[in-house]
Every structure is written in structure tokens, then in C-alpha cells.
Tab-separated table of C-alpha atoms in Angstrom:
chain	number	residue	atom	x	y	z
R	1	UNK	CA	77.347	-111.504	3.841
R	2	UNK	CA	75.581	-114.097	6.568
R	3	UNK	CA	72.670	-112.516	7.989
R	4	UNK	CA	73.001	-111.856	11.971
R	5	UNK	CA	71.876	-115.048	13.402
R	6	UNK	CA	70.274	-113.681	16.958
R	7	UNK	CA	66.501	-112.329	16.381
R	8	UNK	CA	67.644	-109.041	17.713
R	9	UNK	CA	70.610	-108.068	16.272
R	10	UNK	CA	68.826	-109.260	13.335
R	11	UNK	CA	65.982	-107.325	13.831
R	12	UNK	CA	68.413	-103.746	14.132
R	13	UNK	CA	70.589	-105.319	11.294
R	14	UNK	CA	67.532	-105.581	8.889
R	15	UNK	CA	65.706	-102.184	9.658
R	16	UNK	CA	68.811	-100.093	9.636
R	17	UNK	CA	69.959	-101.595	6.132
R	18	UNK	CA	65.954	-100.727	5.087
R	19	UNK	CA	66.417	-97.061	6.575
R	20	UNK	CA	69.798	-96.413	5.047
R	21	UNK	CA	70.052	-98.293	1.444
R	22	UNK	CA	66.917	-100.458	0.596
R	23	UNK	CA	63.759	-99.452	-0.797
R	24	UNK	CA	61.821	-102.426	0.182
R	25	UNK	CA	62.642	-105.906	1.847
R	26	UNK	CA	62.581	-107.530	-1.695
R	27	UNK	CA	65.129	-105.290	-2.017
R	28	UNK	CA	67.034	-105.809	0.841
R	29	UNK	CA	66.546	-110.313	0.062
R	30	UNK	CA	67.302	-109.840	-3.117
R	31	UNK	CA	70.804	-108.318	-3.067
R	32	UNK	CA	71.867	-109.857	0.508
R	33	UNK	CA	70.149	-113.455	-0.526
R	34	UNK	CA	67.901	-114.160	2.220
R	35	UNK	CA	64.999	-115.929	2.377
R	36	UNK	CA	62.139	-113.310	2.668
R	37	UNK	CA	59.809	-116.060	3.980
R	38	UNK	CA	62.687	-117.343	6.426
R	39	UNK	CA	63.581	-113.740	7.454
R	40	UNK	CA	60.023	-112.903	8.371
R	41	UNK	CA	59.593	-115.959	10.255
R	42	UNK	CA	62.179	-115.645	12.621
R	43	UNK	CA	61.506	-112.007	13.106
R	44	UNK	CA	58.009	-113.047	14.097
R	45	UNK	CA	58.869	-115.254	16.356
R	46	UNK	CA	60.162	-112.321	18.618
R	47	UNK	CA	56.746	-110.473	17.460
R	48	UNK	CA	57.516	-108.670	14.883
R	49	UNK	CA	56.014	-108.219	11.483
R	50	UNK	CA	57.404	-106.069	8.142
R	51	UNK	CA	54.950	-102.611	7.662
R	52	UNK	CA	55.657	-102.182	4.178
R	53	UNK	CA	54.280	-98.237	4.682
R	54	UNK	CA	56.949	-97.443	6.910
R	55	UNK	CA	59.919	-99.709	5.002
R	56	UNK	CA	60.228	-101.374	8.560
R	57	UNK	CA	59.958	-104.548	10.775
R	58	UNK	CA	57.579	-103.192	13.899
């Protein structure tokens, strides 16, 4: 499955798959095969950064 391509759908695609069915965002990388490097770059870009305590990009 291609990973939304627009920061913020992106951004509600990634946490809400971390809420409902992933543990961590290795997690999530691992079994959707995304970069986790690319994936928090782009999110950055729109100023957000993963908070591994709360299993969320904020």
C-alpha cells in the first residue's frame, strides 16, 4: 500500500495507523515498507517530529 503522498493526509494516515494497530513506527515501516528516515523527513518539513512516549508524530 503507497503511503499518502500530501504531508497532511500523511501526517493523519501515519498517527491513526500508530493509534489503532502499530506499536511503534518501526513497526508501522516495517510492515507498510517505508522509509523511516524518508517518512520523518517529510513530516518535518510541515514541523512535525515522532514522540516515541506517546506512539505519535506531534
Amino acid at each position: 500500500m503507497p503511503l499518502p503522498q500530501d504531508p497532511a493526509i500523511l501526517l493523519s494516515f501515519v498517527n491513526t495507523r500508530l493509534r489503532d494497530r502499530y506499536a511503534d513506527l518501526d513497526q508501522l515501516c516495517q510492515d507498510l515498507g517505508a522509509d523511516r528516515a524518508a517518512l520523518c523527513e517529510k513530516l518535518a518539513a510541515i514541523g512535525y517530529a515522532y514522540d516515541e512516549g506517546q506512539n505519535q508524530f506531534r
